[in-house]
Structure formats: structure tokens, C-alpha cells
Tab-separated table of C-alpha atoms in Angstrom:
chain	number	residue	atom	x	y	z
A	18	ASN	CA	51.458	-25.869	25.475
A	19	PHE	CA	48.670	-26.595	23.041
A	20	ASP	CA	45.832	-28.803	24.290
A	21	GLU	CA	42.925	-29.510	21.935
A	22	ASN	CA	40.744	-30.600	24.871
A	23	LEU	CA	40.757	-27.055	26.305
A	24	LEU	CA	39.396	-25.396	23.153
A	25	THR	CA	35.888	-24.000	22.928
A	26	ASP	CA	33.682	-25.259	20.076
A	27	GLU	CA	34.373	-22.054	18.143
A	28	GLU	CA	38.140	-22.328	18.691
A	29	SER	CA	38.045	-25.984	17.702
A	30	LYS	CA	36.233	-25.143	14.443
A	31	LEU	CA	38.740	-22.380	13.698
A	32	LEU	CA	41.667	-24.707	14.370
A	33	ASP	CA	40.117	-27.385	12.162
A	34	TYR	CA	39.662	-24.829	9.371
A	35	LEU	CA	43.257	-23.545	9.692
A	36	VAL	CA	44.762	-27.032	9.780
A	37	SER	CA	42.605	-28.137	6.829
A	38	LYS	CA	43.770	-25.076	4.889
A	39	GLU	CA	47.391	-26.146	5.398
A	40	THR	CA	47.033	-29.905	4.845
A	41	LYS	CA	45.929	-32.291	2.123
A	42	SER	CA	45.204	-35.534	3.990
A	43	THR	CA	43.981	-36.807	7.339
A	44	GLU	CA	47.438	-38.230	8.045
A	45	GLU	CA	49.108	-34.889	7.359
A	46	LYS	CA	46.489	-33.132	9.512
A	47	GLU	CA	47.335	-35.436	12.435
A	48	GLU	CA	51.068	-34.817	11.931
A	49	ILE	CA	50.588	-31.023	11.961
A	50	LEU	CA	48.432	-31.225	15.089
A	51	GLU	CA	51.214	-33.245	16.738
A	52	VAL	CA	53.762	-30.572	15.792
A	53	LEU	CA	51.436	-27.926	17.251
A	54	LYS	CA	51.167	-29.946	20.465
A	55	THR	CA	54.934	-29.517	20.860
A	56	PHE	CA	55.662	-33.159	21.498
A	57	ASN	CA	53.668	-32.891	24.711
A	58	ASP	CA	54.758	-36.216	26.202
A	59	PRO	CA	55.462	-36.235	29.954
A	60	TYR	CA	57.761	-39.250	29.558
A	61	LEU	CA	60.214	-37.525	27.232
A	62	ARG	CA	63.455	-36.280	28.643
A	63	SER	CA	65.615	-33.959	26.580
A	64	VAL	CA	65.272	-35.568	23.172
A	65	LYS	CA	66.668	-34.571	19.809
A	66	LYS	CA	63.978	-34.487	17.160
A	67	VAL	CA	63.640	-33.110	13.693
A	68	ILE	CA	60.700	-31.369	12.128
A	69	SER	CA	60.593	-31.037	8.359
A	70	VAL	CA	60.650	-27.457	7.104
A	71	ASP	CA	57.338	-28.188	5.363
A	72	LYS	CA	55.581	-29.340	8.562
A	73	ALA	CA	57.163	-26.585	10.658
A	74	GLY	CA	56.052	-24.034	8.067
A	75	LYS	CA	52.470	-25.282	8.094
A	76	ALA	CA	52.360	-25.265	11.896
A	77	LEU	CA	53.848	-21.749	11.992
A	78	ASN	CA	51.283	-20.562	9.415
A	79	ILE	CA	48.554	-21.698	11.803
A	80	VAL	CA	50.246	-19.916	14.721
A	81	ILE	CA	50.571	-16.752	12.574
A	82	ASP	CA	46.924	-16.917	11.450
A	83	LEU	CA	45.718	-17.298	15.031
A	84	ALA	CA	47.961	-14.443	16.216
A	85	LEU	CA	46.749	-12.157	13.396
A	86	LEU	CA	43.143	-12.895	14.307
A	87	ALA	CA	43.951	-12.144	17.954
A	88	THR	CA	45.210	-8.643	17.065
A	89	GLY	CA	41.615	-7.764	16.202
A	90	GLU	CA	42.952	-5.966	13.157
A	91	GLY	CA	42.932	-8.534	10.439
A	92	GLY	CA	42.048	-11.863	9.050
A	93	LEU	CA	44.195	-14.753	8.015
A	94	ALA	CA	47.781	-14.384	6.767
A	95	ASN	CA	47.803	-12.339	3.564
A	96	ALA	CA	44.455	-10.598	4.167
A	97	GLY	CA	45.386	-9.766	7.758
A	98	ILE	CA	48.816	-8.464	6.811
A	99	LYS	CA	47.445	-6.398	3.903
A	100	LYS	CA	44.774	-4.929	6.182
A	101	LEU	CA	47.416	-3.935	8.747
A	102	GLU	CA	49.603	-2.393	6.032
A	103	LYS	CA	46.689	-0.459	4.541
A	104	LYS	CA	45.501	0.836	7.906
A	105	TYR	CA	48.893	1.681	9.461
A	106	GLY	CA	51.520	1.631	6.712
A	107	VAL	CA	54.271	-0.941	6.239
A	108	GLU	CA	56.522	0.166	9.129
A	109	LYS	CA	53.727	0.316	11.724
A	110	ALA	CA	52.309	-2.979	10.430
A	111	LYS	CA	55.761	-4.534	10.848
A	112	GLU	CA	55.917	-3.172	14.403
A	113	ILE	CA	52.483	-4.639	15.255
A	114	ILE	CA	53.455	-7.960	13.702
A	115	GLU	CA	56.732	-7.971	15.632
A	116	LYS	CA	54.992	-7.277	18.948
A	117	LYS	CA	51.874	-9.408	18.618
A	118	VAL	CA	52.498	-12.074	16.003
A	119	VAL	CA	56.219	-12.810	16.171
A	120	ALA	CA	55.980	-13.249	19.945
A	121	LYS	CA	53.672	-16.239	19.323
A	122	VAL	CA	56.015	-17.620	16.640
A	123	VAL	CA	59.032	-17.281	18.953
A	124	LYS	CA	57.067	-18.986	21.755
A	125	LYS	CA	56.254	-21.948	19.492
A	126	LEU	CA	59.893	-22.176	18.339
A	127	SER	CA	61.000	-22.067	21.970
A	128	ASP	CA	58.477	-24.807	22.810
A	129	TRP	CA	60.146	-26.889	20.098
A	130	GLY	CA	63.485	-26.369	21.839
A	131	LEU	CA	64.835	-23.709	19.470
A	132	LYS	CA	66.335	-21.148	21.845
A	133	GLY	CA	67.565	-17.645	21.050
A	134	MET	CA	64.883	-16.961	18.442
A	135	LEU	CA	63.750	-13.716	20.123
A	136	ALA	CA	66.972	-12.113	18.874
A	137	HIS	CA	65.596	-12.574	15.349
A	138	ALA	CA	62.131	-11.092	16.001
A	139	GLY	CA	62.669	-8.096	13.706
A	140	ARG	CA	63.873	-10.347	10.909
A	141	PHE	CA	60.888	-12.685	11.397
A	142	ALA	CA	58.500	-9.707	11.157
A	143	GLY	CA	60.114	-8.724	7.849
A	144	ILE	CA	59.900	-12.309	6.600
A	145	ILE	CA	56.181	-12.417	7.459
A	146	ILE	CA	55.495	-9.167	5.589
A	147	ASP	CA	57.624	-10.176	2.587
A	148	ASN	CA	56.051	-13.654	2.350
A	149	ILE	CA	52.380	-13.016	3.077
A	150	PHE	CA	51.123	-16.136	1.282
A	151	ASP	CA	53.321	-18.622	3.203
A	152	PRO	CA	55.157	-16.820	6.014
A	153	GLY	CA	55.551	-19.906	8.212
A	154	THR	CA	57.487	-21.832	5.586
A	155	ALA	CA	59.650	-18.776	4.869
A	156	ILE	CA	60.555	-18.557	8.574
A	157	ALA	CA	61.221	-22.314	8.767
A	158	LYS	CA	63.470	-22.113	5.670
A	159	PHE	CA	65.321	-19.121	7.129
A	160	ILE	CA	65.975	-21.021	10.364
A	161	ASP	CA	67.043	-24.150	8.472
A	162	ASN	CA	69.401	-22.216	6.203
A	163	HIS	CA	70.886	-19.761	8.723
A	164	LEU	CA	70.316	-20.758	12.363
A	165	ASP	CA	69.942	-24.535	12.480
A	166	ALA	CA	72.662	-26.917	13.650
A	167	ASN	CA	72.524	-28.767	10.307
A	168	LYS	CA	72.007	-25.916	7.865
A	169	GLY	CA	70.057	-26.424	4.655
A	170	ASN	CA	69.030	-30.044	5.181
A	171	GLY	CA	65.266	-29.412	4.993
A	172	TYR	CA	64.698	-30.099	8.695
A	173	LEU	CA	64.738	-28.117	11.906
A	174	ASP	CA	66.785	-29.850	14.584
A	175	VAL	CA	65.069	-29.340	17.897
A	176	ASN	CA	65.902	-30.323	21.438
A	177	VAL	CA	62.687	-30.989	23.316
A	178	PRO	CA	63.338	-30.196	27.001
A	179	TRP	CA	62.095	-32.374	29.872
């Protein structure tokens, strides 16, 4: 789970930059950080929660940006994806994204209580490549429209485990 207190100064600055890039207000920034923290409350039992597609998308964009930076191949979202495509071609870039980036996305979705997302890894990699300017929101919309318990309502229904 995500813990801001364990970040180095450099990681903290990067996180602040990524969250600021995705948000417009201090309140929204705090909400996105809470979504990234995965409802890290030791007193919660299995609780049904909802995350708006917008907030889930912003949080996933941050996860994707961090994962792209960790590949050592690229920069943030569209620049990182374009660099991978240029260097390796679309198919190899998709493979790298599926192995290194989608794994982080699936982990975050699993942390939110969305199980079975690994089965959609290939589809998520394609969504990231096809939506390089806002891949997180595209993934959140896909889940809401096709995989969620209440399809198309603008929210992801999650079950936060104990």
C-alpha cells in the first residue's frame, strides 16, 4: 500500500508534480491522494465503496506515469508511450507496457478490491496505447462500462478487504 511518509524527498516532489498535473484544487488533490492510499484504514472491515471514474482515472494516470518512469525507457504518459513505440515498435511497446505498467495498474485495482483484473491485462495495455493522453480514465471507463457490478453509472464499485 501507498504511504507518503516512506517517500524520499525526490519521490515526494515527483508525486506532488504528478498529482498537481491531474488535479485542479487542493481538495481534489487530497481526494486523489486518498484514492492512491487505497483506503488504508486498519479499522475497516470488508466495506463497499465507490470511486468516481474521474478520480479513479486520475489516480491510475499517476500509477501509469510512475510505472513508465520506472521502466527507464520513457517519461510521463504520452511522451513515455511514444518513446517506447518509436524505440521498439507498437507491438513490443505494448508488450513492455503489459509487463511493466499494467502490472502496477492491476495491483492498484486489486488494492481497491477489484479482483480478476489480471485477465484483462492485454486489453489494458491496448487501452493505454490507444489513449496516451488520458489512459487512466480510459481504463476506469472500460471497467465501469464492461466489468463493474453497476455498469455505466460513472463509478467503480469496490470491495475494500479487511
